[in-house]
XYZ file of C-alpha atoms in Angstrom:
348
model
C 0.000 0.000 0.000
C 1.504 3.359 -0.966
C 2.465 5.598 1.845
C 0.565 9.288 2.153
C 3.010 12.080 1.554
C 0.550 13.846 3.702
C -1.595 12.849 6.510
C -3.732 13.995 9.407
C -2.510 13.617 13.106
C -6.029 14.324 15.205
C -6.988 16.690 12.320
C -3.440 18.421 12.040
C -1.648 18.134 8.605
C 1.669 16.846 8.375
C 4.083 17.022 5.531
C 3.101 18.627 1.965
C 2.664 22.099 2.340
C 1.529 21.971 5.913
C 2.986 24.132 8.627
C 5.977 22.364 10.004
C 4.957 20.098 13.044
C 6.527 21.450 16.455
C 6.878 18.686 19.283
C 7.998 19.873 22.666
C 9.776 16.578 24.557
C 9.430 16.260 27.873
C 10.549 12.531 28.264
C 11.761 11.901 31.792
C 12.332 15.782 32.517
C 9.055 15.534 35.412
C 11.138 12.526 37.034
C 8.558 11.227 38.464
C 6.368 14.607 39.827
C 2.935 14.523 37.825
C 2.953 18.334 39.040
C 6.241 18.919 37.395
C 4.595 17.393 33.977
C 1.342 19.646 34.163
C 3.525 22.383 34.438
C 5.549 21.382 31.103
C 2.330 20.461 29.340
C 1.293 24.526 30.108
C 5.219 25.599 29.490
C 4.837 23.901 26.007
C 1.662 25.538 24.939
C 2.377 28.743 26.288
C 5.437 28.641 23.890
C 3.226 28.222 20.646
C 4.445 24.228 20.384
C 2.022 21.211 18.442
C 2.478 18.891 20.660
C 3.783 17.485 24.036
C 5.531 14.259 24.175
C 6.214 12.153 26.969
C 7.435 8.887 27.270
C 5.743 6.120 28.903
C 7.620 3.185 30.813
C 6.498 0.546 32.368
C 9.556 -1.245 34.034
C 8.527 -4.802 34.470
C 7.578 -4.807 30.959
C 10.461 -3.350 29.454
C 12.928 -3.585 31.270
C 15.151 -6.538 33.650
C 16.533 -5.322 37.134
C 19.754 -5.207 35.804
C 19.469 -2.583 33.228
C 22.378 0.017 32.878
C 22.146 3.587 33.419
C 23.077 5.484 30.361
C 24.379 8.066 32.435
C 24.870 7.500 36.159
C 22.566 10.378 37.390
C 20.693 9.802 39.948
C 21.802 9.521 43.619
C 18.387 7.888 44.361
C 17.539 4.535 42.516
C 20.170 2.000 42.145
C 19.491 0.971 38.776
C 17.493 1.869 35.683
C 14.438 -0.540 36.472
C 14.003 1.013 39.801
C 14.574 4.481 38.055
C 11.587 3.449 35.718
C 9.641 2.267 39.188
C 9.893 5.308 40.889
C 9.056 7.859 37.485
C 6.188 5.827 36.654
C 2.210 7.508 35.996
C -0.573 5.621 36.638
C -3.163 5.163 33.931
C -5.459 7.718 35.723
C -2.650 10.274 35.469
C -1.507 9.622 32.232
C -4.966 10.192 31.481
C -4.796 13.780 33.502
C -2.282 14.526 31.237
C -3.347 14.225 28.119
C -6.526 16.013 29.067
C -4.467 19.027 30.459
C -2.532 18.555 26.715
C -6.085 18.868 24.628
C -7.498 21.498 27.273
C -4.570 23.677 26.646
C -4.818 23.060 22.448
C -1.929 20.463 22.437
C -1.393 17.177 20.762
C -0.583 14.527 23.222
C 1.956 11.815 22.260
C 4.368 9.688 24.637
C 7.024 7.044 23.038
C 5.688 3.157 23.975
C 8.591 0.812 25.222
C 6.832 -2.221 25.602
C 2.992 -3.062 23.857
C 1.431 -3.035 27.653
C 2.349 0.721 27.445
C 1.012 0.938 23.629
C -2.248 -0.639 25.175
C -2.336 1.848 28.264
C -1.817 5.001 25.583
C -4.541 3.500 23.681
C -7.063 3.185 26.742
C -5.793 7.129 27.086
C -6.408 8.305 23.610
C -3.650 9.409 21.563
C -3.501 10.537 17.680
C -0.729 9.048 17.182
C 2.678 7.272 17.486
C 6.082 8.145 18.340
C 8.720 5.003 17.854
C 12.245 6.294 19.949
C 15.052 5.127 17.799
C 16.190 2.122 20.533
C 12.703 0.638 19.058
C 12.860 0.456 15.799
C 14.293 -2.703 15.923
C 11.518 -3.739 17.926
C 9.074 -5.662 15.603
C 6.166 -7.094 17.608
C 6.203 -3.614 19.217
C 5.945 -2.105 15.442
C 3.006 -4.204 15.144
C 0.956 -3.381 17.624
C 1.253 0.506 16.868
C 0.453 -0.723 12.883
C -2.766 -2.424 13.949
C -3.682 0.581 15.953
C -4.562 2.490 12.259
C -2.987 6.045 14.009
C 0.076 7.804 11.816
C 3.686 6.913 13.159
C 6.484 9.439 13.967
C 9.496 7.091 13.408
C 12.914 8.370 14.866
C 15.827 6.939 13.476
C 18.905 7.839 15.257
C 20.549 4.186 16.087
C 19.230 2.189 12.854
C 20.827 2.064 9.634
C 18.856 1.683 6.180
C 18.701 -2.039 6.321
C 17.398 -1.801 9.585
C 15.142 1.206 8.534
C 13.419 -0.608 5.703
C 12.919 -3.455 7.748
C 10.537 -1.205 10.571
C 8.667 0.769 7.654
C 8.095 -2.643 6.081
C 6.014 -3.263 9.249
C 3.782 -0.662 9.382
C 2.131 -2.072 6.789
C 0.987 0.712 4.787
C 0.007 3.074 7.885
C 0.810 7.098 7.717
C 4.178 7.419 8.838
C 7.173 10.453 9.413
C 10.970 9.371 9.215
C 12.617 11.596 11.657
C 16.676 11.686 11.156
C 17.895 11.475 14.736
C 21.249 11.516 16.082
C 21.283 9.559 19.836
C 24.296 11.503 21.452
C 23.049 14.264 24.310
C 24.038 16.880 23.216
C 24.401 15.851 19.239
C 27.617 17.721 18.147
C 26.749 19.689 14.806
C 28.859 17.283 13.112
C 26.800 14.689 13.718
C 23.314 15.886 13.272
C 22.848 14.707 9.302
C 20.626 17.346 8.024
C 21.537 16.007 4.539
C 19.887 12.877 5.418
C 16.309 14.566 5.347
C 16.588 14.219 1.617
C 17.403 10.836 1.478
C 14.967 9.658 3.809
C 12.173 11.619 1.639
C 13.567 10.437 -1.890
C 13.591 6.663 -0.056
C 10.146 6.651 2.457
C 8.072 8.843 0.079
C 6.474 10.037 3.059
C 6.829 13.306 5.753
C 10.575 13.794 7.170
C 11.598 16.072 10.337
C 14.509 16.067 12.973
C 13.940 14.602 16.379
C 16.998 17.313 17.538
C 19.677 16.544 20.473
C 21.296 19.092 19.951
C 20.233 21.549 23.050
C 19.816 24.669 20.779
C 17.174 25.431 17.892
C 19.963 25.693 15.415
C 19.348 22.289 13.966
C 15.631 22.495 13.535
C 15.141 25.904 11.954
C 17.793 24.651 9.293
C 15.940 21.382 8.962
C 12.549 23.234 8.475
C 14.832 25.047 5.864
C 15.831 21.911 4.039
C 12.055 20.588 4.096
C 11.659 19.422 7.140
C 7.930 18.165 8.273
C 8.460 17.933 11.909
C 11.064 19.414 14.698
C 11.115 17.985 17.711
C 13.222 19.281 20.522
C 14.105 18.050 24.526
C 12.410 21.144 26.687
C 13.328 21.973 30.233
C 11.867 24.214 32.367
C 16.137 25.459 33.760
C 19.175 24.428 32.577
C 19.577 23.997 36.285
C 17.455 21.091 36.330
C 17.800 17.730 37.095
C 18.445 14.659 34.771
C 20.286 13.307 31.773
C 18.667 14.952 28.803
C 19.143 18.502 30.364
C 21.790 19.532 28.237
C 20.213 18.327 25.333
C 17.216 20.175 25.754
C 16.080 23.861 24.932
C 14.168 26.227 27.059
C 10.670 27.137 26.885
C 12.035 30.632 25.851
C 13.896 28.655 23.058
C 11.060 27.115 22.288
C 9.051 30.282 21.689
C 12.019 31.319 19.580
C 12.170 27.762 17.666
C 7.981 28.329 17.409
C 8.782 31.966 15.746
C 11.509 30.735 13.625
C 9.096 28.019 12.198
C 6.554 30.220 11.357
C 8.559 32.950 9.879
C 10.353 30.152 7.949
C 7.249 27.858 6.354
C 5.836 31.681 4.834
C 9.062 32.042 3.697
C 8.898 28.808 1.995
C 5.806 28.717 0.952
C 5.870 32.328 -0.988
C 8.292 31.768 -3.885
C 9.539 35.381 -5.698
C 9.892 35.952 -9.001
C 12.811 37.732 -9.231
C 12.195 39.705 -12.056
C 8.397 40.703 -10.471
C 10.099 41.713 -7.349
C 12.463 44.209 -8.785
C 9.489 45.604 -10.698
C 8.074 45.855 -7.452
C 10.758 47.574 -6.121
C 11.144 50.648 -9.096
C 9.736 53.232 -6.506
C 12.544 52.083 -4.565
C 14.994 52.175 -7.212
C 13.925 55.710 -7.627
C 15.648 56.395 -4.025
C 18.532 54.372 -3.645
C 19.764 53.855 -6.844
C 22.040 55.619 -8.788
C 22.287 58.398 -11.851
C 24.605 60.288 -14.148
C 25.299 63.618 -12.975
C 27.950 66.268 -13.454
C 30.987 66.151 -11.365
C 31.819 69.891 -11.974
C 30.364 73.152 -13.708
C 29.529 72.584 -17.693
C 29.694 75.480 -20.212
C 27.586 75.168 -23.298
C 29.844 73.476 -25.965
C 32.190 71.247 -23.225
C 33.028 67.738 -24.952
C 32.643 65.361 -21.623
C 34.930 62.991 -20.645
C 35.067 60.675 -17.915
C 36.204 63.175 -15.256
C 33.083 65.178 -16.244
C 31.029 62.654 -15.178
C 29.816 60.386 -11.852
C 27.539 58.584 -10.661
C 25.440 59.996 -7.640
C 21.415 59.450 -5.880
C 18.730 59.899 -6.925
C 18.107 56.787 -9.180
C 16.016 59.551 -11.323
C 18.464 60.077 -14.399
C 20.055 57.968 -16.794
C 21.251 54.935 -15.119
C 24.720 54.298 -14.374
C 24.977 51.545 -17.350
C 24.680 55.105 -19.628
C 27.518 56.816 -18.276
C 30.062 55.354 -21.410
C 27.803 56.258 -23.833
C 27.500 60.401 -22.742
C 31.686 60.547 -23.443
C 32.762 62.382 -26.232
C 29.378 64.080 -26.538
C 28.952 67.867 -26.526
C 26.912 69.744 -23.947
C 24.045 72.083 -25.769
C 23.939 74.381 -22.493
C 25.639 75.285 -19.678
C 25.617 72.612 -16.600
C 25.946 73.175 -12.891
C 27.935 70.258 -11.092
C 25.726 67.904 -9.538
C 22.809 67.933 -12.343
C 21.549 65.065 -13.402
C 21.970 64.568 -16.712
C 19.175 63.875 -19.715
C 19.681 63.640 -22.733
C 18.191 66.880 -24.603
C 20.997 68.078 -22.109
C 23.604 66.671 -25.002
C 24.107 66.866 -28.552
């Protein structure tokens, strides 16, 4: 089944000529305090943002007790699964959540890692999926979401194209985004691919975007530059938070900025100029800035100009500069003040 190069997510366009989707991330940045993820949801929409993300773990079913830390941050839980444990929402607060999301004019997504927390966001109502990149991999996982019917956001930072194929090949014909993805926190510019967005477009046929690590709105203005059909972005509330994915992540003041950038961007995109028409546009302009032939000293009737007789000065009124080769070796019919611009009934 072909794949849309456009689709709706809860009634939202993505891709074609759609306004660039903006996802504010809030993964793990509440750790654990459902009053700390209320306030992101409003910190999100109050900076113009799409959507809110989350992500939604459920530690027995994704995880064994002996999972590493990425990063050894907390001083708290002695491993990852009890890290899970202790950050974990109950399905009557994930459901909070998302209503807070819709109240405040958000779309609500959170990343599954395991299908009991596909069927909990389900039970919650979502419009849609977001696949991290440690799942693509993850087939029965990619089935589930497929067999849900709801588009897919599919980040791609750990999977090459083999591995890539495979995951879209699952879907099964469902409305899906590739998002290029670099997992390092922060991403180094060197790292964060923005020539991949074409690729993945020319090979998917379907909506691209950046899911950014790089802690600054740098990367996703230039990916909504390239084409881009979504920008996501980590948010924290300080950079003197807690966690891991802190200095990965913008502010809500960068995300207003990001928000701006995006819109200011898509019009730009979206308005192609004729360059010709434009400077057609511009002839009252021209008028005032541009340049004419005019005397560069006193004239008596009968001079023959040269070039030291002649420069080029504003108002744009006169002959244009482009005629100043042709006035030399012409005689003057009358007497010329310096600074006059010059006609041409002013020459023989």
């Amino acid at each position: 089944m072909p794949v849309p190069e456009i689709f709706l997510l809860d009634g939202r366009p993505v891709g074609g000529s759609a306004r660039p989707l903006v996802v504010g991330e809030v993964a793990q940045a509440h750790d654990g305090s459902l009053g700390l993820a209320h306030a992101f949801v409003d910190a999100v929409a109050d900076a113009g943002a799409d959507a809110v993300k989350f992500q939604t773990h459920i530690a027995e079913a994704e995880s064994t007790p002996g999972e590493p830390f990425r990063v050894a941050f907390s001083r708290q839980d002695e491993s990852r699964y009890a890290y899970w444990k202790r950050t974990a929402f109950t399905e009557e607060q994930w459901a909070g959540l998302a209503g807070h999301a819709r109240e405040r004019g958000l779309l609500f997504l959170s990343s599954p890692f395991s299908i009991e927390a596909v069927e909990l966001l389900e039970r919650v109502g979502v419009p849609g999926w977001k696949i991290g990149s440690g799942e693509v991999s993850n087939g029965p996982l990619l089935d589930r979401v497929a067999a849900t019917g709801l588009p897919v956001l599919l980040s791609s930072g750990m999977s090459g194209y083999d591995e890539l194929d495979a995951a879209v090949e699952r879907l099964r014909g469902s409305a899906f985004a590739v998002l290029q993805c670099t997992s390092a926190y922060p991403a180094p510019p060197e790292q964060l691919g923005l020539n991949v967005l074409a690729d993945l477009r020319a090979r998917y046929r379907a909506p691209v975007g950046l899911s950014d690590h790089s802690g600054a709105i740098f990367a996703s203005l230039a990916a909504v530059t390239l084409g881009a059909d979504v920008v996501e972005v980590h948010v924290t509330l300080s950079r003197a938070m807690f966690g891991p994915d802190v200095p990965a992540s913008v502010t809500p003041e960068e995300l207003r900025t990001l928000v701006e950038g995006v819109d200011f961007l898509h019009r730009a995109r979206a308005s192609p100029v004729d360059k010709d028409a434009a400077a057609a546009d511009a002839a009252p302009l021209r008028a005032l800035f541009a340049k004419s032939v005019v005397t560069r000293r006193d004239l008596a009737a009968g001079d023959v100009l040269t070039q030291d007789d002649l420069t080029l000065k504003k108002p744009g009124t006169g002959l244009p500069p482009e005629r100043l080769a042709t006035l030399v070796g012409r005689r003057v019919r009358h007497d010329l003040p310096a600074d006059t611009l010059i006609a041409e009934t002013d020459v023989e």
